[in-house]
Tab-separated table of C-alpha atoms in Angstrom:
chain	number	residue	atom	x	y	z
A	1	UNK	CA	52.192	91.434	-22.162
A	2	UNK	CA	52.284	88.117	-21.134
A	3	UNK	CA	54.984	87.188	-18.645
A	4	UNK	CA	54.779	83.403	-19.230
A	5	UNK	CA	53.502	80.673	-21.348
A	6	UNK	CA	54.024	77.364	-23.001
A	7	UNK	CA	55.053	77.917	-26.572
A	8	UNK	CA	53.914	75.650	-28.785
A	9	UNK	CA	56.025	74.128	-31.591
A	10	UNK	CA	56.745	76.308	-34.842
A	11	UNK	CA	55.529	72.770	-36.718
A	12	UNK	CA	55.233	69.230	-36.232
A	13	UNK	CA	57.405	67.162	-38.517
A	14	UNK	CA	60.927	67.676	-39.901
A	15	UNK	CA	61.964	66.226	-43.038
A	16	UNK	CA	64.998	63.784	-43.106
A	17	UNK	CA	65.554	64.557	-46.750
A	18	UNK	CA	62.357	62.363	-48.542
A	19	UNK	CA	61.219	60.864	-44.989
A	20	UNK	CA	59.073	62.664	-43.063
A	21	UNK	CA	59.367	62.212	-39.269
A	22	UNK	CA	56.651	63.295	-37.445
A	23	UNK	CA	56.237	64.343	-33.646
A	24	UNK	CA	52.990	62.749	-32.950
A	25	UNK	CA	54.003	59.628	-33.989
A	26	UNK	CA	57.439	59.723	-32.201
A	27	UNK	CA	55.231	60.437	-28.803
A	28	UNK	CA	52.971	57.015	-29.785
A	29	UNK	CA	55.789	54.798	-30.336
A	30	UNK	CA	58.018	56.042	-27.306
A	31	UNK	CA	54.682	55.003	-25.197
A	32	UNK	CA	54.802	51.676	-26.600
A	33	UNK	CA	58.008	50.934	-25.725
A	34	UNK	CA	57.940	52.432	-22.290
A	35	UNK	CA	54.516	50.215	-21.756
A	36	UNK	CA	56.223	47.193	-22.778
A	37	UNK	CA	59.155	47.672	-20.836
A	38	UNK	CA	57.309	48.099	-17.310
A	39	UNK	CA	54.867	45.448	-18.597
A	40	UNK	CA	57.640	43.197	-18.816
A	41	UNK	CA	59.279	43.968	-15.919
A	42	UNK	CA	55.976	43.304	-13.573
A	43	UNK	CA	55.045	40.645	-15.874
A	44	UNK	CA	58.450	38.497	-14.695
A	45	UNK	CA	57.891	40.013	-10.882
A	46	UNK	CA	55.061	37.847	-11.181
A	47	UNK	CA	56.374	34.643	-12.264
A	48	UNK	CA	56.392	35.263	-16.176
A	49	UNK	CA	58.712	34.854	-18.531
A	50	UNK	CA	60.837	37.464	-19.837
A	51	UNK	CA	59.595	38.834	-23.367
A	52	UNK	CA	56.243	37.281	-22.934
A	53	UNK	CA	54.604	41.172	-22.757
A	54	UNK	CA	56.367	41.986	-26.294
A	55	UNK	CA	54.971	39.035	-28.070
A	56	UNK	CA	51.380	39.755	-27.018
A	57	UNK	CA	51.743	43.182	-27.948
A	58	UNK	CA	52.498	42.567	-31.434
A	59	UNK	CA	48.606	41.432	-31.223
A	60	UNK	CA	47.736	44.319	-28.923
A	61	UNK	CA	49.222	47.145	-30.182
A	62	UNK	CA	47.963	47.239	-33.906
A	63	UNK	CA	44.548	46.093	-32.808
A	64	UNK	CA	44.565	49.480	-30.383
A	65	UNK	CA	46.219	51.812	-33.151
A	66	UNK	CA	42.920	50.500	-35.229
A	67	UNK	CA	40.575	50.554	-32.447
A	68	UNK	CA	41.319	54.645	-31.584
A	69	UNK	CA	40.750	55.624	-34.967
A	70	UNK	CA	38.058	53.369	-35.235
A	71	UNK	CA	36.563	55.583	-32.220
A	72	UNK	CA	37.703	58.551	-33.604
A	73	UNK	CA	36.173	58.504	-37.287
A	74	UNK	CA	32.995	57.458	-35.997
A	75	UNK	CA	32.654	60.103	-33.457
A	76	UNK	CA	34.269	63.176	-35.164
A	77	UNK	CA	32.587	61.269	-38.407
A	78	UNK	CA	32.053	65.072	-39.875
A	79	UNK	CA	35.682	65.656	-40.418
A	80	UNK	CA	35.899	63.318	-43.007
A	81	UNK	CA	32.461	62.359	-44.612
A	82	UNK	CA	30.877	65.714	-44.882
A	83	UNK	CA	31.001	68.150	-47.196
A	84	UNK	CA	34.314	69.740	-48.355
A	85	UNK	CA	35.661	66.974	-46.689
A	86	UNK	CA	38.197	63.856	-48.239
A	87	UNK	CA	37.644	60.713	-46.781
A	88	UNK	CA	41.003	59.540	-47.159
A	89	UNK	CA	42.080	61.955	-44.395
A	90	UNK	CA	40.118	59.304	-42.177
A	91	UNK	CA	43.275	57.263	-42.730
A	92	UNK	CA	45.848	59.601	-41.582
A	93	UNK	CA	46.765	58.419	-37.875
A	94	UNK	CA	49.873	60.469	-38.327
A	95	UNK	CA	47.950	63.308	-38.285
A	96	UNK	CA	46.076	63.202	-35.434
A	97	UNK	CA	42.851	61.307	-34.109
A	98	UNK	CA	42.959	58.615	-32.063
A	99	UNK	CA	40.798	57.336	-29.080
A	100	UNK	CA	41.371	56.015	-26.309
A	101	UNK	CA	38.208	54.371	-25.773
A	102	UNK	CA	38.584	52.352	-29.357
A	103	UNK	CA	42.218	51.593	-28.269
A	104	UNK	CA	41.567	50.035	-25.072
A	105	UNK	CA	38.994	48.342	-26.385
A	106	UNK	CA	40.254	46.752	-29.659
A	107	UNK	CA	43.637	46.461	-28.491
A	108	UNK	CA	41.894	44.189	-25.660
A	109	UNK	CA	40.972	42.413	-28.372
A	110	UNK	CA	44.235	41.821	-29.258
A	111	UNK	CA	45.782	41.032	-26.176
A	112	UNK	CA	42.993	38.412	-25.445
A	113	UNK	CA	44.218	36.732	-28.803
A	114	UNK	CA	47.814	36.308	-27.887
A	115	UNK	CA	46.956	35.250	-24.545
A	116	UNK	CA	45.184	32.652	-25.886
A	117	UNK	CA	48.472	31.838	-27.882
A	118	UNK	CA	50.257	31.360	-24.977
A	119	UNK	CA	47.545	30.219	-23.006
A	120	UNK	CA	47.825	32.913	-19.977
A	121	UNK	CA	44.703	34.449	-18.387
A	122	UNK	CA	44.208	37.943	-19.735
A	123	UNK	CA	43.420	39.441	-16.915
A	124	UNK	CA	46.528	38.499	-15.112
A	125	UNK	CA	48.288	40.222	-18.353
A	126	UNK	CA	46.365	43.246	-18.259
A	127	UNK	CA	47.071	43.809	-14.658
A	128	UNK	CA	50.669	43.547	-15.755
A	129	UNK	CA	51.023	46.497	-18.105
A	130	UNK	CA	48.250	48.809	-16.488
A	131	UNK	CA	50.606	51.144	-15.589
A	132	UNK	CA	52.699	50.876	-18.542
A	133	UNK	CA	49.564	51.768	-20.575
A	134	UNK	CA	49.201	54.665	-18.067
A	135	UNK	CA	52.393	55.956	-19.002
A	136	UNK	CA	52.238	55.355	-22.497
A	137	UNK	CA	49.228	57.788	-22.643
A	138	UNK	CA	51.210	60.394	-20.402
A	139	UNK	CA	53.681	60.203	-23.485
A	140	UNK	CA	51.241	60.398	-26.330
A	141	UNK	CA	49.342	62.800	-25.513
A	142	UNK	CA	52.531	65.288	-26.188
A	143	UNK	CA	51.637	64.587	-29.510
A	144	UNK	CA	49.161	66.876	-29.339
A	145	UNK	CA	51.283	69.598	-28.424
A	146	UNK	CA	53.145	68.841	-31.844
A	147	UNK	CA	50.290	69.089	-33.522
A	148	UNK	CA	48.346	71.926	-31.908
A	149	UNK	CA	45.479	70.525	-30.915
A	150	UNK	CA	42.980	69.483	-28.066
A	151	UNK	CA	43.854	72.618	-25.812
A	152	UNK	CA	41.016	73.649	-23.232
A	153	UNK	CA	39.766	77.641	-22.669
A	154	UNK	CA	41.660	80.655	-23.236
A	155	UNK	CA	43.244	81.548	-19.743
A	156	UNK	CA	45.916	84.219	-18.706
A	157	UNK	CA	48.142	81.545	-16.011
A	158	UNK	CA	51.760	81.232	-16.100
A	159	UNK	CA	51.367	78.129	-17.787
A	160	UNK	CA	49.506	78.733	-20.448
A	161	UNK	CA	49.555	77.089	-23.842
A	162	UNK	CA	50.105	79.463	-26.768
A	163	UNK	CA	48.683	78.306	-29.854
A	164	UNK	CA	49.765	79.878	-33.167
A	165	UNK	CA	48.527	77.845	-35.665
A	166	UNK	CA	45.248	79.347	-37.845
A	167	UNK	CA	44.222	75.965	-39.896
A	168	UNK	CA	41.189	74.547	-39.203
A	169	UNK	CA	39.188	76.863	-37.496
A	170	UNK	CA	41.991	77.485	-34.721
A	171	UNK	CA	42.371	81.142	-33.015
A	172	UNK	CA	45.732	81.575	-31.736
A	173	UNK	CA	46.032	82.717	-28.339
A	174	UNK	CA	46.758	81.255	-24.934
A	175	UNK	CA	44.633	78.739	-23.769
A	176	UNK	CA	44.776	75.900	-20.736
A	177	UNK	CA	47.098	73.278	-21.496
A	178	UNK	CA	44.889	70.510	-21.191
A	179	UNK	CA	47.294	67.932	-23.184
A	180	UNK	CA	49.464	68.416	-19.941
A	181	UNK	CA	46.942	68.068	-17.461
A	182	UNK	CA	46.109	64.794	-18.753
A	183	UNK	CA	49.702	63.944	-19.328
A	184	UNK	CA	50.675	64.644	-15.419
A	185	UNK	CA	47.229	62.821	-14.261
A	186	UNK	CA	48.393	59.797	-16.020
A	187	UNK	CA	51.592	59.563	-14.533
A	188	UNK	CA	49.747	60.099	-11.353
A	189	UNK	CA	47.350	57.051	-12.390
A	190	UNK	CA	50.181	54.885	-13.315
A	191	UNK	CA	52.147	56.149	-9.369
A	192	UNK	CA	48.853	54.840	-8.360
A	193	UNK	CA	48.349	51.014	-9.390
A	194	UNK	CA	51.823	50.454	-8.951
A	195	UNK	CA	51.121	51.274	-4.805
A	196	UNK	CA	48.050	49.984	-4.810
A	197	UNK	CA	49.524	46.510	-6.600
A	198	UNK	CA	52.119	46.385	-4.047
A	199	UNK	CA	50.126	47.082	-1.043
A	200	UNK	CA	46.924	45.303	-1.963
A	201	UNK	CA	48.248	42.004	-4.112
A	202	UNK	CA	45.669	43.215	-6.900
A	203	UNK	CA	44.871	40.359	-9.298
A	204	UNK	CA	42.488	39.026	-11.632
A	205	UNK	CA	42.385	42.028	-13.773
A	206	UNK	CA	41.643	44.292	-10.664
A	207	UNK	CA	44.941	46.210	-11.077
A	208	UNK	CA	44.252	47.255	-14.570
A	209	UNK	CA	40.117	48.158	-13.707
A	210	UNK	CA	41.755	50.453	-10.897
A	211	UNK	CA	43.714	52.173	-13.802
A	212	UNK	CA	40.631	52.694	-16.102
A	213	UNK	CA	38.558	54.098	-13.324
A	214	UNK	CA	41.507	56.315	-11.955
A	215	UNK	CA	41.914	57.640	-15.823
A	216	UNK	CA	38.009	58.527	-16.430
A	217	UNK	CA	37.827	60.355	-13.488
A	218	UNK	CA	40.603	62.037	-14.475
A	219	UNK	CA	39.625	62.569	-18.216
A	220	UNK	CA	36.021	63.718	-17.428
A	221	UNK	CA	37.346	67.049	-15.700
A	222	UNK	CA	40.092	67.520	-18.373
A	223	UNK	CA	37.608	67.135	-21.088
A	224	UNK	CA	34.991	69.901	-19.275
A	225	UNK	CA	37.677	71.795	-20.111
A	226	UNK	CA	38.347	71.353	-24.080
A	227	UNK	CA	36.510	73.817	-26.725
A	228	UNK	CA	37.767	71.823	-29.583
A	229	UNK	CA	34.247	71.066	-31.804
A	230	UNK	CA	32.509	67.433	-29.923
A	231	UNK	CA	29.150	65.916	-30.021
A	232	UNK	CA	27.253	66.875	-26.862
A	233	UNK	CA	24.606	64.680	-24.827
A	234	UNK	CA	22.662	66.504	-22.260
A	235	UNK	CA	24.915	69.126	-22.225
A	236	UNK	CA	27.750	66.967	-21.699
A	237	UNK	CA	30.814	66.344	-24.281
A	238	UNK	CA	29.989	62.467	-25.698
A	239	UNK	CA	33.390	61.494	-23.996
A	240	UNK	CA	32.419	63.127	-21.015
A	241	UNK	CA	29.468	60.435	-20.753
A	242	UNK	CA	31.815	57.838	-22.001
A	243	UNK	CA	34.314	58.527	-19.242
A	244	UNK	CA	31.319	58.255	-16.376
A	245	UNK	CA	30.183	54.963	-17.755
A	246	UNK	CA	33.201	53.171	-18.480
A	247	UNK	CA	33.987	54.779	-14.557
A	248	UNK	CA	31.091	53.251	-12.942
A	249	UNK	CA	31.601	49.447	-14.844
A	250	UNK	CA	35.364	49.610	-13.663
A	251	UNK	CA	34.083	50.179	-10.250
A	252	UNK	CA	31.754	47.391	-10.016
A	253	UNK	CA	34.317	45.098	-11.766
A	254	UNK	CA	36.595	45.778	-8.936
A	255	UNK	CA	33.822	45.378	-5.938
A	256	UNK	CA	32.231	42.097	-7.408
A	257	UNK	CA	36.199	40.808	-8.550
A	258	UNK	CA	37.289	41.166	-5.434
A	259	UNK	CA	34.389	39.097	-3.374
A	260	UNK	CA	34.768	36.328	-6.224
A	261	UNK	CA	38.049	36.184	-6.882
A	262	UNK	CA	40.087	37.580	-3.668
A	263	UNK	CA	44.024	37.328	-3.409
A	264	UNK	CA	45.829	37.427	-6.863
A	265	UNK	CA	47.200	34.533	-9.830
A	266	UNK	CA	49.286	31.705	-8.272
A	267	UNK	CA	50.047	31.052	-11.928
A	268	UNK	CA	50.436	33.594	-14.478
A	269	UNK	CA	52.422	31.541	-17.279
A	270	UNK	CA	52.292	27.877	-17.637
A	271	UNK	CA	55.443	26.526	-17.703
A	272	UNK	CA	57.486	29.537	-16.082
A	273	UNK	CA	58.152	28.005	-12.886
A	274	UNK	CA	59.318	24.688	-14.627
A	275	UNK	CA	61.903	26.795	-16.459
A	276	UNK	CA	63.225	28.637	-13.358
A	277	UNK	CA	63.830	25.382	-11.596
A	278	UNK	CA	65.371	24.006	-14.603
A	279	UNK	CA	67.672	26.790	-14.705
A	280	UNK	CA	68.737	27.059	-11.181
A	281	UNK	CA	69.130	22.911	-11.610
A	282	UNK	CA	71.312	23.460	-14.146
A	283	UNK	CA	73.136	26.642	-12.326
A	284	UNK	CA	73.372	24.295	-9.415
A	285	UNK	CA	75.068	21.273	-11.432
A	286	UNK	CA	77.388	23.604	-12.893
A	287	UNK	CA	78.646	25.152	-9.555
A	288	UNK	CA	79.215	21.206	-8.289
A	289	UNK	CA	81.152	20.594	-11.534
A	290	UNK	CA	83.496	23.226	-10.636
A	291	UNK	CA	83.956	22.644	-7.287
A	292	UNK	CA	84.549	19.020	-8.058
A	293	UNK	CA	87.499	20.206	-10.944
A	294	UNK	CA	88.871	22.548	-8.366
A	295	UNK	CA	89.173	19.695	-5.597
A	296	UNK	CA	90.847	17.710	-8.154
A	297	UNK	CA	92.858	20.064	-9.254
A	298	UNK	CA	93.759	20.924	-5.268
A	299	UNK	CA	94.476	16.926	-5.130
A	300	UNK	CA	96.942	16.808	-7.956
A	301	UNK	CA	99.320	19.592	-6.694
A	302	UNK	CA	99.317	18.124	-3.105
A	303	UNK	CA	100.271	14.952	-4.903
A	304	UNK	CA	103.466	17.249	-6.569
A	305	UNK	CA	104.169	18.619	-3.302
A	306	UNK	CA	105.391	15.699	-1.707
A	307	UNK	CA	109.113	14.923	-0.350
A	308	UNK	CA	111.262	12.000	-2.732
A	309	UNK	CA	111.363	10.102	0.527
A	310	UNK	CA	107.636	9.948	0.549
A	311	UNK	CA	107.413	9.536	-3.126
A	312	UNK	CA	110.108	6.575	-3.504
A	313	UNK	CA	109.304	2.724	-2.616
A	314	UNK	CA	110.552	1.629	0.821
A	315	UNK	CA	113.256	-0.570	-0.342
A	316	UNK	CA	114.768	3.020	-1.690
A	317	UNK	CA	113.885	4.803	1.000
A	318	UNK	CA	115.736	2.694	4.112
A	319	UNK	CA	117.896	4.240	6.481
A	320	UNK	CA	121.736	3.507	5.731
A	321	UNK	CA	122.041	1.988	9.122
A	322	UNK	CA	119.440	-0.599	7.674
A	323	UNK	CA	121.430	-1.172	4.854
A	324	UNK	CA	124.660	-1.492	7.092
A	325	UNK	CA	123.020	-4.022	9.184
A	326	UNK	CA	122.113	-6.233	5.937
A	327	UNK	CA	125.709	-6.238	4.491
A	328	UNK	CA	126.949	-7.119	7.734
A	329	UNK	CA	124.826	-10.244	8.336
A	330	UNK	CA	125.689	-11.377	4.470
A	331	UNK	CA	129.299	-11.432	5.744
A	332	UNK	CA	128.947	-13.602	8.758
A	333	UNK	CA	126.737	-16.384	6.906
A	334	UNK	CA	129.275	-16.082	3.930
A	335	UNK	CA	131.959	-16.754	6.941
A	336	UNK	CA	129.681	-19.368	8.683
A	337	UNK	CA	129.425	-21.789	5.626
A	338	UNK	CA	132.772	-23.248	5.316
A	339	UNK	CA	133.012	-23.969	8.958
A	340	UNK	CA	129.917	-25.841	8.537
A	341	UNK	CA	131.124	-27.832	5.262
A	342	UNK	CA	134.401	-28.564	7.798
A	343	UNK	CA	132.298	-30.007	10.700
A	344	UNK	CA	130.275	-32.545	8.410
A	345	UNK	CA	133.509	-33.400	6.664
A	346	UNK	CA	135.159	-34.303	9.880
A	347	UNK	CA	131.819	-36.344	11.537
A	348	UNK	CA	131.214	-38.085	8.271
């Protein structure tokens, strides 16, 4: 009797009435939108603008969704060309089937087109959502737990993966959880470039060749592991060769990159900077506008503060001993005159 194990899933879709919503894709399209959220959040650390990552993955992502099945048909070509076989399953995604290899690759494709858009360097995008891609593999590949699949050799640790399903040439039993294994190395791979980034200013597409080399060297031992039915080179498993090659060229990228190219992008998005200025011009002209209102505003009530005696003329505003002063004077020259008219009336 077994004392542990990880169950696997009784089956992977539920029907919402007609609609069919299936695990595997749920797992694909929560990695999307975790890669494009990091993406996006690096991409403006480094002087993008904000939704720049999401508009190039429009072009991205379909390109890789075609690209892994691409690389999946071809290579596992006998599960839907040979005999017994419908050819129609080959366009299934929801199913199951999709490689990275293609994805990368084709979705590359795709990315390099909507940079080109935009006119941003690719590689300076690429370094951006490495280890959003990262993560968006840890995610997907949960998918196979939904559908059963991809599990390595039968083993009898805690953590085993208990597979119940019969179909397609599966024996249930317990067998190592490779889905997982791959699914905790990615998160470590994604841990990984975001360090090294910080640490190392990575740039020119050196942050993202870190992340494919970190992930084939991680794949290669997780894939030693798999019994699912593979094409085998030398006595190797075809992605096992595939994950040494595409190792080795990420390597040199990064060696050669780095003598060429050292230090990272000044300039990742034309036209970013220009906005940012603009904005904190405008953020600055809007804080002097208010300051202005408010001294105005400060002026006016001083103004209503005042006493009446400051407020009235000065003719209003003269002491009554002034005014006393005035009235007396008026009386002595009103006195004065007729003495005056008496004296010339005399002398003349």
């Amino acid at each position: 009797m077994e004392l542990a194990y990880i169950p696997s899933p009784s089956r992977g879709v539920i029907h919402l009435g007609p609609i069919p919503l299936r695990g595997y894709a749920f797992c694909i399209i929560i990695g999307v939108f975790v890669a494009v959220w990091l993406g996006n959040r690096r991409w403006v650390a480094r002087g993008g603008r904000a939704g720049t990552v999401a508009d190039i993955a429009v072009w991205a992502v379909p390109f890789g969704l075609i690209g892994g099945r691409l690389y999946h048909v071809i290579t596992d070509y006998e599960l839907y060309f040979s005999e017994g076989r419908d050819w129609v399953d080959a366009f299934k995604i929801w199913e199951g089937g999709l490689g990275i290899w293609g994805a990368i690759a084709l979705g590359a494709v795709g990315a390099w087109i909507g940079c080109r858009r935009r006119g941003i360097p690719l590689p300076a995008y690429a370094d951006a959502v490495a280890p959003g891609i990262a993560l968006a593999q840890a995610l997907g590949r949960w998918g196979n737990w939904f559908n059963q699949e991809l599990y390595g050799r039968r083993t009898d640790v805690p953590w085993a993966l208990e597979i119940t399903s019969s179909t397609d040439g599966r024996v249930p039993g317990l067998y190592h959880p490779t889905f997982l294994y791959e699914s905790l190395w990615c998160i470590g791979v994604a841990l990984l470039v975001i360090w090294a980034d910080r640490r190392f200013k990575m740039g020119h597409g050196r942050a993202f060749a870190l992340y494919v080399a970190a992930y084939c060297a991680g794949r290669f031992w997780v894939e030693y592991m798999r019994v699912d039915d593979a094409h085998h080179i030398l006595g190797l498993r075809l992605n096992n060769w595939t994950a040494l090659l595409v190792f080795l060229l990420a390597v040199v990228y990064i060696v050669v990159s780095a003598k060429k190219r050292p230090g990272r992008e000044a300039v990742v998005e034309p036209g970013a900077a220009d906005d940012d200025s603009g904005a904190a011009s405008a953020d600055k002209k809007a804080e002097s506008d208010a300051a202005t209102t408010e001294d105005e505003k400060t002026s006016e009530a001083d103004d209503e503060a005042k006493p009446e005696s400051e407020a009235k003329p000065e003719s209003e505003a003269k002491p009554e001993s002034d005014a006393a002063d005035d009235e007396a004077k008026s009386e002595s020259e009103a006195a004065k005159a007729p003495r005056d008219e008496a004296e010339s009336a005399r002398k003349g």
